[in-house]
Amino acid sequence: MMMTMEYHNPVLLKETVDGLNINPDGIYVDVTFGGGGHSKEILKRLGDKGKLFAFDQDQDALENTIDDSRFTLINENFRYIKRFLRFYGAKKVDGILADFGVSSHQFDVAERGFSTRFEADLDMRMNQQNALSAFQVVNKYDEEQLKQVFLQYGELRAAPAMARLIVEQREVQPIVTSEELKAVLKKFLPPRHENKVLAQIYQAIRIEVNQEIEALKEFLEQTPEILNEGGRLSLISYHSLEDRLVKRFIRNGMFEGEPERDMYGNFEVPFRKVNGLIVPSKEEIKINSRARSAKLRIAEKI
Ligand SMILES: C[S@@+](CC[C@H](N)C(=O)[O-])C[C@H]1O[C@@H](n2cnc3c(N)ncnc32)[C@H](O)[C@@H]1O
């Protein structure tokens, strides 16, 4: 595969790694390795005894591995974080960094199907071994499932009508490429907002294909058990669905409802929030437009 462009330009690099409050002898995890920008910065701040484990479910990311005896790259989904850390002998760690979503590389390789800029077969799998692809979602999901995907993950008001039209059209002929999907949904793409609506449609399908919300929740739920006391979470989200879950989990240790109270009436929560919401500066967004929707939240295990 050609890789002429830079794999990924790390977002909020200093702020996110600062958020880990690194102990040079500690054990850290970067659950979204990508091009390894954040991992390299963590390694710079670790001493000889420190360790870094990284996860990425995309095989392409393995080409960026770092030759360093303190570093281990795990080609797995971070929803299995506890299991794989145990396998590598790390029951507890001192910090976990996540930079969710899709890498620039994944967007830039046309045939991966992530970008609205290129014509490609419907795919959008971060892990190319997975059975579920955008083709399956568009051609096999029933109308109600499609509606829910567009509604929940794309926040698209026209979701019911879009789902109906897709189901009608695919009976005539399967919808194979991004151009075909675009043609089917043309009447929902107002010329002035075509890119915005298309981006919402793509986002919805991508979140479903990669089961991003389920993976995020399962990952977060394991973090209180994995982190040592005083250990940090430093998490960058790129859309409101993700950020809402991260924020609630940091505040309550759960996604819905309220935590239990202890015998003094205080809420029993696993984390203490560190700083408020951190977003990239105007300068960073100017240099790296993919930073524009980034939201960083930091928490410390109590
Ligand atoms: C925004 S990029 C991270 C970029 C990285 N911080 C850097 O500096 O290069 C997100 C990466 O996380 C990976 N990823 C997303 N969800 C994942 C999951 N559930 N399990 C494992 N890897 C995941 C993607 O394949 C992608 O390479």
mmCIF file of C-alpha atoms and ligand atoms in Angstrom:
data_model
loop_
_atom_site.group_PDB
_atom_site.id
_atom_site.type_symbol
_atom_site.label_atom_id
_atom_site.label_comp_id
_atom_site.label_asym_id
_atom_site.label_seq_id
_atom_site.Cartn_x
_atom_site.Cartn_y
_atom_site.Cartn_z
ATOM 1 C CA MET A 1 0.000 0.000 0.000
ATOM 2 C CA MET A 2 1.231 3.480 -0.847
ATOM 3 C CA MET A 3 1.906 5.687 2.113
ATOM 4 C CA THR A 4 3.080 8.917 0.656
ATOM 5 C CA MET A 5 1.348 11.218 3.117
ATOM 6 C CA GLU A 6 2.108 11.584 6.766
ATOM 7 C CA TYR A 7 0.311 8.828 8.689
ATOM 8 C CA HIS A 8 -1.187 11.073 11.361
ATOM 9 C CA ASN A 9 -0.438 14.396 12.990
ATOM 10 C CA PRO A 10 -1.070 13.993 16.746
ATOM 11 C CA VAL A 11 -3.709 16.287 18.244
ATOM 12 C CA LEU A 12 -3.238 18.070 21.604
ATOM 13 C CA LEU A 13 0.056 16.216 21.930
ATOM 14 C CA LYS A 14 1.546 18.046 24.894
ATOM 15 C CA GLU A 15 -1.730 18.566 26.746
ATOM 16 C CA THR A 16 -2.774 14.910 26.491
ATOM 17 C CA VAL A 17 0.569 13.502 27.600
ATOM 18 C CA ASP A 18 0.898 16.163 30.343
ATOM 19 C CA GLY A 19 -2.508 14.910 31.508
ATOM 20 C CA LEU A 20 -0.977 11.527 32.320
ATOM 21 C CA ASN A 21 1.308 13.162 34.894
ATOM 22 C CA ILE A 22 3.960 10.601 33.978
ATOM 23 C CA ASN A 23 5.971 8.746 36.570
ATOM 24 C CA PRO A 24 9.177 7.752 34.684
ATOM 25 C CA ASP A 25 9.071 4.258 36.220
ATOM 26 C CA GLY A 26 5.371 3.719 35.565
ATOM 27 C CA ILE A 27 3.373 1.578 33.168
ATOM 28 C CA TYR A 28 1.285 3.389 30.539
ATOM 29 C CA VAL A 29 -1.152 2.449 27.796
ATOM 30 C CA ASP A 30 -1.928 4.246 24.528
ATOM 31 C CA VAL A 31 -5.087 2.504 23.326
ATOM 32 C CA THR A 32 -5.172 4.247 19.915
ATOM 33 C CA PHE A 33 -1.623 3.964 18.594
ATOM 34 C CA GLY A 34 -2.220 5.087 14.955
ATOM 35 C CA GLY A 35 0.953 6.795 13.762
ATOM 36 C CA GLY A 36 2.409 6.604 17.254
ATOM 37 C CA GLY A 37 2.651 10.359 17.852
ATOM 38 C CA HIS A 38 1.359 10.203 21.420
ATOM 39 C CA SER A 39 3.251 6.978 22.154
ATOM 40 C CA LYS A 40 6.586 8.541 21.140
ATOM 41 C CA GLU A 41 5.965 11.464 23.461
ATOM 42 C CA ILE A 42 5.154 9.099 26.352
ATOM 43 C CA LEU A 43 8.358 7.119 25.707
ATOM 44 C CA LYS A 44 10.376 10.364 25.807
ATOM 45 C CA ARG A 45 9.123 10.967 29.317
ATOM 46 C CA LEU A 46 9.669 7.410 30.611
ATOM 47 C CA GLY A 47 12.878 6.194 32.225
ATOM 48 C CA ASP A 48 14.604 2.829 31.678
ATOM 49 C CA LYS A 49 12.179 1.035 33.988
ATOM 50 C CA GLY A 50 9.038 2.537 32.475
ATOM 51 C CA LYS A 51 6.818 0.602 30.097
ATOM 52 C CA LEU A 52 4.336 1.460 27.380
ATOM 53 C CA PHE A 53 1.705 -0.819 25.871
ATOM 54 C CA ALA A 54 -0.199 0.355 22.815
ATOM 55 C CA PHE A 55 -3.308 -0.949 21.045
ATOM 56 C CA ASP A 56 -4.523 -0.507 17.493
ATOM 57 C CA GLN A 57 -6.985 -2.738 15.720
ATOM 58 C CA ASP A 58 -5.800 -1.628 12.271
ATOM 59 C CA GLN A 59 -3.003 -3.709 10.792
ATOM 60 C CA ASP A 60 -1.705 -0.686 8.882
ATOM 61 C CA ALA A 61 -0.719 0.874 12.220
ATOM 62 C CA LEU A 62 1.740 -1.973 12.853
ATOM 63 C CA GLU A 63 4.057 -0.474 10.255
ATOM 64 C CA ASN A 64 4.605 2.452 12.613
ATOM 65 C CA THR A 65 5.768 0.290 15.506
ATOM 66 C CA ILE A 66 8.556 1.733 17.639
ATOM 67 C CA ASP A 67 11.773 -0.181 18.149
ATOM 68 C CA ASP A 68 12.191 0.244 21.898
ATOM 69 C CA SER A 69 12.499 -2.473 24.557
ATOM 70 C CA ARG A 70 10.055 -0.582 26.804
ATOM 71 C CA PHE A 71 7.333 -0.722 24.139
ATOM 72 C CA THR A 72 4.770 -3.388 23.136
ATOM 73 C CA LEU A 73 2.232 -2.905 20.316
ATOM 74 C CA ILE A 74 -0.911 -5.030 20.496
ATOM 75 C CA ASN A 75 -2.979 -5.431 17.307
ATOM 76 C CA GLU A 76 -6.336 -5.759 19.093
ATOM 77 C CA ASN A 77 -9.459 -3.815 19.894
ATOM 78 C CA PHE A 78 -9.151 -1.749 23.079
ATOM 79 C CA ARG A 79 -12.495 -3.139 24.227
ATOM 80 C CA TYR A 80 -10.405 -6.143 25.371
ATOM 81 C CA ILE A 81 -7.856 -4.000 27.233
ATOM 82 C CA LYS A 82 -7.917 -5.891 30.536
ATOM 83 C CA ARG A 83 -7.542 -9.286 28.933
ATOM 84 C CA PHE A 84 -4.566 -8.298 26.786
ATOM 85 C CA LEU A 85 -2.768 -6.328 29.486
ATOM 86 C CA ARG A 86 -3.021 -9.387 31.725
ATOM 87 C CA PHE A 87 -1.683 -11.530 28.921
ATOM 88 C CA TYR A 88 1.377 -9.264 28.780
ATOM 89 C CA GLY A 89 1.765 -9.351 32.557
ATOM 90 C CA ALA A 90 0.399 -5.898 33.398
ATOM 91 C CA LYS A 91 -2.471 -6.132 35.868
ATOM 92 C CA LYS A 92 -2.331 -2.507 36.915
ATOM 93 C CA VAL A 93 -1.137 0.576 35.075
ATOM 94 C CA ASP A 94 -0.470 4.231 35.889
ATOM 95 C CA GLY A 95 -2.118 5.945 32.965
ATOM 96 C CA ILE A 96 -4.217 5.357 29.870
ATOM 97 C CA LEU A 97 -4.333 7.655 26.850
ATOM 98 C CA ALA A 98 -6.967 7.460 24.126
ATOM 99 C CA ASP A 99 -7.316 9.521 20.955
ATOM 100 C CA PHE A 100 -10.531 8.047 19.610
ATOM 101 C CA GLY A 101 -11.803 7.809 16.065
ATOM 102 C CA VAL A 102 -10.177 7.531 12.690
ATOM 103 C CA SER A 103 -6.560 8.363 11.769
ATOM 104 C CA SER A 104 -5.611 10.655 8.891
ATOM 105 C CA HIS A 105 -4.129 7.614 7.206
ATOM 106 C CA GLN A 106 -7.468 5.804 7.340
ATOM 107 C CA PHE A 107 -9.162 8.881 5.830
ATOM 108 C CA ASP A 108 -6.504 9.363 3.182
ATOM 109 C CA VAL A 109 -6.435 5.837 1.735
ATOM 110 C CA ALA A 110 -9.362 5.989 -0.687
ATOM 111 C CA GLU A 111 -10.191 2.272 -0.737
ATOM 112 C CA ARG A 112 -10.771 2.200 3.032
ATOM 113 C CA GLY A 113 -13.976 4.097 2.278
ATOM 114 C CA PHE A 114 -13.833 6.545 5.237
ATOM 115 C CA SER A 115 -13.604 9.757 3.275
ATOM 116 C CA THR A 116 -16.362 11.619 1.459
ATOM 117 C CA ARG A 117 -13.613 12.912 -0.880
ATOM 118 C CA PHE A 118 -13.161 9.679 -2.817
ATOM 119 C CA GLU A 119 -15.251 7.133 -4.626
ATOM 120 C CA ALA A 120 -14.732 3.709 -3.070
ATOM 121 C CA ASP A 121 -16.504 0.484 -2.241
ATOM 122 C CA LEU A 122 -18.521 0.795 0.965
ATOM 123 C CA ASP A 123 -16.141 -0.447 3.667
ATOM 124 C CA MET A 124 -15.115 1.796 6.660
ATOM 125 C CA ARG A 125 -13.700 -1.039 8.756
ATOM 126 C CA MET A 126 -10.879 0.006 11.074
ATOM 127 C CA ASN A 127 -10.082 -3.676 11.501
ATOM 128 C CA GLN A 128 -10.084 -5.128 8.017
ATOM 129 C CA GLN A 129 -10.614 -8.634 9.412
ATOM 130 C CA ASN A 130 -14.061 -7.732 10.724
ATOM 131 C CA ALA A 131 -17.095 -9.226 9.016
ATOM 132 C CA LEU A 132 -19.263 -6.121 9.387
ATOM 133 C CA SER A 133 -18.565 -3.446 6.763
ATOM 134 C CA ALA A 134 -20.443 -0.416 5.451
ATOM 135 C CA PHE A 135 -21.702 -2.618 2.620
ATOM 136 C CA GLN A 136 -23.411 -4.906 5.138
ATOM 137 C CA VAL A 137 -24.934 -2.035 7.093
ATOM 138 C CA VAL A 138 -26.316 -0.357 3.965
ATOM 139 C CA ASN A 139 -27.483 -3.530 2.211
ATOM 140 C CA LYS A 140 -28.418 -5.951 4.998
ATOM 141 C CA TYR A 141 -29.741 -3.917 7.935
ATOM 142 C CA ASP A 142 -33.523 -3.686 8.013
ATOM 143 C CA GLU A 143 -35.256 -0.329 7.720
ATOM 144 C CA GLU A 144 -35.648 0.144 11.480
ATOM 145 C CA GLN A 145 -31.986 -0.648 12.156
ATOM 146 C CA LEU A 146 -30.866 1.775 9.451
ATOM 147 C CA LYS A 147 -33.133 4.461 10.834
ATOM 148 C CA GLN A 148 -31.656 4.021 14.307
ATOM 149 C CA VAL A 149 -28.093 4.216 12.963
ATOM 150 C CA PHE A 150 -28.807 7.500 11.139
ATOM 151 C CA LEU A 151 -30.781 8.903 14.048
ATOM 152 C CA GLN A 152 -28.524 7.966 16.915
ATOM 153 C CA TYR A 153 -25.077 8.199 15.355
ATOM 154 C CA GLY A 154 -25.674 10.821 12.675
ATOM 155 C CA GLU A 155 -28.323 12.864 14.508
ATOM 156 C CA LEU A 156 -30.047 13.140 11.106
ATOM 157 C CA ARG A 157 -33.621 14.367 11.181
ATOM 158 C CA ALA A 158 -34.366 12.737 7.833
ATOM 159 C CA ALA A 159 -33.287 9.329 9.193
ATOM 160 C CA PRO A 160 -36.674 7.565 8.670
ATOM 161 C CA ALA A 161 -36.980 8.757 5.059
ATOM 162 C CA MET A 162 -33.328 7.957 4.318
ATOM 163 C CA ALA A 163 -33.707 4.441 5.664
ATOM 164 C CA ARG A 164 -36.860 3.890 3.614
ATOM 165 C CA LEU A 165 -35.235 5.097 0.393
ATOM 166 C CA ILE A 166 -32.154 2.910 0.889
ATOM 167 C CA VAL A 167 -34.318 -0.164 1.458
ATOM 168 C CA GLU A 168 -36.353 0.617 -1.698
ATOM 169 C CA GLN A 169 -33.336 1.253 -3.886
ATOM 170 C CA ARG A 170 -31.274 -1.723 -2.817
ATOM 171 C CA GLU A 171 -34.098 -4.016 -3.894
ATOM 172 C CA VAL A 172 -33.542 -2.789 -7.419
ATOM 173 C CA GLN A 173 -29.768 -3.186 -7.137
ATOM 174 C CA PRO A 174 -27.300 -3.542 -4.233
ATOM 175 C CA ILE A 175 -25.597 -0.299 -3.218
ATOM 176 C CA VAL A 176 -21.910 -1.043 -3.635
ATOM 177 C CA THR A 177 -19.948 2.201 -3.807
ATOM 178 C CA SER A 178 -19.946 5.521 -2.000
ATOM 179 C CA GLU A 179 -21.031 7.241 -5.232
ATOM 180 C CA GLU A 180 -24.049 4.931 -5.468
ATOM 181 C CA LEU A 181 -24.994 5.667 -1.880
ATOM 182 C CA LYS A 182 -24.619 9.373 -2.534
ATOM 183 C CA ALA A 183 -26.829 9.101 -5.626
ATOM 184 C CA VAL A 184 -29.521 7.248 -3.655
ATOM 185 C CA LEU A 185 -29.518 9.894 -0.918
ATOM 186 C CA LYS A 186 -29.115 12.843 -3.276
ATOM 187 C CA LYS A 187 -32.396 14.500 -2.370
ATOM 188 C CA PHE A 188 -31.274 14.750 1.263
ATOM 189 C CA LEU A 189 -28.065 16.552 0.312
ATOM 190 C CA PRO A 190 -28.866 20.249 -0.097
ATOM 191 C CA PRO A 191 -26.198 21.773 -2.397
ATOM 192 C CA ARG A 192 -25.074 24.301 0.187
ATOM 193 C CA HIS A 193 -24.736 21.722 2.979
ATOM 194 C CA GLU A 194 -23.912 18.658 0.949
ATOM 195 C CA ASN A 195 -20.598 17.988 2.666
ATOM 196 C CA LYS A 196 -21.965 18.510 6.142
ATOM 197 C CA VAL A 197 -24.893 16.121 5.699
ATOM 198 C CA LEU A 198 -22.726 13.595 3.893
ATOM 199 C CA ALA A 199 -20.228 13.732 6.762
ATOM 200 C CA GLN A 200 -23.070 12.991 9.224
ATOM 201 C CA ILE A 201 -24.190 10.017 7.103
ATOM 202 C CA TYR A 202 -20.640 8.690 6.920
ATOM 203 C CA GLN A 203 -20.103 9.205 10.629
ATOM 204 C CA ALA A 204 -23.268 7.262 11.444
ATOM 205 C CA ILE A 205 -22.313 4.296 9.269
ATOM 206 C CA ARG A 206 -18.724 4.327 10.517
ATOM 207 C CA ILE A 207 -19.736 4.293 14.181
ATOM 208 C CA GLU A 208 -22.001 1.322 13.521
ATOM 209 C CA VAL A 209 -19.478 -0.595 11.399
ATOM 210 C CA ASN A 210 -16.822 -0.295 14.083
ATOM 211 C CA GLN A 211 -19.240 -0.659 17.005
ATOM 212 C CA GLU A 212 -17.561 2.432 18.383
ATOM 213 C CA ILE A 213 -20.021 3.206 21.156
ATOM 214 C CA GLU A 214 -20.027 -0.363 22.486
ATOM 215 C CA ALA A 215 -16.211 -0.493 22.348
ATOM 216 C CA LEU A 216 -15.896 2.871 24.114
ATOM 217 C CA LYS A 217 -18.254 1.847 26.920
ATOM 218 C CA GLU A 218 -16.634 -1.543 27.453
ATOM 219 C CA PHE A 219 -13.211 0.077 27.509
ATOM 220 C CA LEU A 220 -14.191 2.795 29.993
ATOM 221 C CA GLU A 221 -15.870 0.290 32.296
ATOM 222 C CA GLN A 222 -12.616 -1.639 32.682
ATOM 223 C CA THR A 223 -10.449 1.393 33.471
ATOM 224 C CA PRO A 224 -11.200 1.774 37.220
ATOM 225 C CA GLU A 225 -10.026 -1.772 37.794
ATOM 226 C CA ILE A 226 -6.874 -1.444 35.703
ATOM 227 C CA LEU A 227 -5.631 1.893 37.038
ATOM 228 C CA ASN A 228 -3.545 2.232 40.175
ATOM 229 C CA GLU A 229 -4.657 4.810 42.703
ATOM 230 C CA GLY A 230 -3.544 8.206 41.372
ATOM 231 C CA GLY A 231 -3.394 6.754 37.847
ATOM 232 C CA ARG A 232 -4.679 8.966 35.049
ATOM 233 C CA LEU A 233 -7.051 8.814 32.105
ATOM 234 C CA SER A 234 -6.357 11.277 29.291
ATOM 235 C CA LEU A 235 -9.039 10.971 26.618
ATOM 236 C CA ILE A 236 -9.630 12.857 23.365
ATOM 237 C CA SER A 237 -13.096 12.644 21.768
ATOM 238 C CA TYR A 238 -14.173 13.949 18.369
ATOM 239 C CA HIS A 239 -17.946 13.984 18.493
ATOM 240 C CA SER A 240 -20.609 14.723 21.050
ATOM 241 C CA LEU A 241 -21.812 11.127 21.488
ATOM 242 C CA GLU A 242 -18.324 10.069 22.540
ATOM 243 C CA ASP A 243 -17.643 13.128 24.662
ATOM 244 C CA ARG A 244 -20.947 12.807 26.514
ATOM 245 C CA LEU A 245 -20.120 9.225 27.526
ATOM 246 C CA VAL A 246 -16.575 10.145 28.582
ATOM 247 C CA LYS A 247 -17.798 13.111 30.614
ATOM 248 C CA ARG A 248 -20.500 11.112 32.407
ATOM 249 C CA PHE A 249 -18.165 8.243 33.113
ATOM 250 C CA ILE A 250 -15.553 10.536 34.634
ATOM 251 C CA ARG A 251 -18.187 12.239 36.776
ATOM 252 C CA ASN A 252 -20.253 9.241 37.862
ATOM 253 C CA GLY A 253 -18.322 6.086 36.985
ATOM 254 C CA MET A 254 -21.381 5.077 34.953
ATOM 255 C CA PHE A 255 -23.202 6.148 31.799
ATOM 256 C CA GLU A 256 -26.720 6.550 33.113
ATOM 257 C CA GLY A 257 -28.311 7.271 36.456
ATOM 258 C CA GLU A 258 -26.523 8.308 39.630
ATOM 259 C CA PRO A 259 -23.828 6.504 41.599
ATOM 260 C CA GLU A 260 -24.542 5.031 45.038
ATOM 261 C CA ARG A 261 -23.835 7.034 48.176
ATOM 262 C CA ASP A 262 -21.505 5.869 50.937
ATOM 263 C CA MET A 263 -22.497 5.848 54.632
ATOM 264 C CA TYR A 264 -21.807 9.608 54.852
ATOM 265 C CA GLY A 265 -24.060 10.363 51.915
ATOM 266 C CA ASN A 266 -21.200 11.077 49.518
ATOM 267 C CA PHE A 267 -21.276 9.690 46.011
ATOM 268 C CA GLU A 268 -18.954 6.730 45.530
ATOM 269 C CA VAL A 269 -17.134 7.443 42.297
ATOM 270 C CA PRO A 270 -13.916 5.973 40.877
ATOM 271 C CA PHE A 271 -12.430 9.193 39.470
ATOM 272 C CA ARG A 272 -11.589 12.754 40.326
ATOM 273 C CA LYS A 273 -11.787 15.184 37.431
ATOM 274 C CA VAL A 274 -8.508 16.950 36.602
ATOM 275 C CA ASN A 275 -8.875 20.391 34.936
ATOM 276 C CA GLY A 276 -11.894 21.278 32.852
ATOM 277 C CA LEU A 277 -12.448 20.547 29.219
ATOM 278 C CA ILE A 278 -9.332 21.185 27.079
ATOM 279 C CA VAL A 279 -9.645 22.063 23.373
ATOM 280 C CA PRO A 280 -6.962 22.837 20.760
ATOM 281 C CA SER A 281 -5.772 26.415 20.284
ATOM 282 C CA LYS A 282 -6.647 28.389 17.146
ATOM 283 C CA GLU A 283 -3.023 27.974 16.061
ATOM 284 C CA GLU A 284 -3.230 24.176 16.294
ATOM 285 C CA ILE A 285 -6.503 24.091 14.337
ATOM 286 C CA LYS A 286 -4.933 26.291 11.654
ATOM 287 C CA ILE A 287 -2.065 23.840 11.197
ATOM 288 C CA ASN A 288 -4.158 20.688 11.642
ATOM 289 C CA SER A 289 -7.822 21.006 10.684
ATOM 290 C CA ARG A 290 -8.559 17.541 12.096
ATOM 291 C CA ALA A 291 -7.978 18.994 15.549
ATOM 292 C CA ARG A 292 -11.005 21.268 15.280
ATOM 293 C CA SER A 293 -13.539 19.018 16.995
ATOM 294 C CA ALA A 294 -11.141 17.529 19.584
ATOM 295 C CA LYS A 295 -12.126 17.573 23.271
ATOM 296 C CA LEU A 296 -9.690 16.399 25.916
ATOM 297 C CA ARG A 297 -10.810 15.257 29.364
ATOM 298 C CA ILE A 298 -8.492 14.134 32.138
ATOM 299 C CA ALA A 299 -9.323 12.153 35.286
ATOM 300 C CA GLU A 300 -7.445 10.611 38.197
ATOM 301 C CA LYS A 301 -8.280 7.295 39.859
ATOM 302 C CA ILE A 302 -9.227 7.809 43.494
HETATM 303 C C1 LIG B 1 -7.086 9.274 15.843
HETATM 304 S S1 LIG B 1 -6.117 7.861 15.547
HETATM 305 C C2 LIG B 1 -4.850 7.937 16.756
HETATM 306 C C3 LIG B 1 -3.646 8.679 16.316
HETATM 307 C C4 LIG B 1 -2.485 8.615 17.276
HETATM 308 N N1 LIG B 1 -2.793 9.197 18.565
HETATM 309 C C5 LIG B 1 -1.269 9.283 16.685
HETATM 310 O O1 LIG B 1 -0.721 10.193 17.311
HETATM 311 O O2 LIG B 1 -0.852 8.908 15.584
HETATM 312 C C6 LIG B 1 -7.100 6.547 16.173
HETATM 313 C C7 LIG B 1 -6.505 5.168 15.980
HETATM 314 O O3 LIG B 1 -7.156 4.308 16.905
HETATM 315 C C8 LIG B 1 -7.504 3.098 16.283
HETATM 316 N N2 LIG B 1 -8.723 2.636 16.944
HETATM 317 C C9 LIG B 1 -9.933 3.213 16.963
HETATM 318 N N3 LIG B 1 -10.801 2.501 17.688
HETATM 319 C C10 LIG B 1 -10.108 1.430 18.154
HETATM 320 C C11 LIG B 1 -10.450 0.316 18.975
HETATM 321 N N4 LIG B 1 -11.702 0.139 19.438
HETATM 322 N N5 LIG B 1 -9.491 -0.579 19.280
HETATM 323 C C12 LIG B 1 -8.232 -0.423 18.796
HETATM 324 N N6 LIG B 1 -7.852 0.585 18.008
HETATM 325 C C13 LIG B 1 -8.778 1.519 17.691
HETATM 326 C C14 LIG B 1 -7.700 3.438 14.826
HETATM 327 O O4 LIG B 1 -7.447 2.303 14.026
HETATM 328 C C15 LIG B 1 -6.691 4.575 14.603
HETATM 329 O O5 LIG B 1 -5.483 4.096 14.107
#
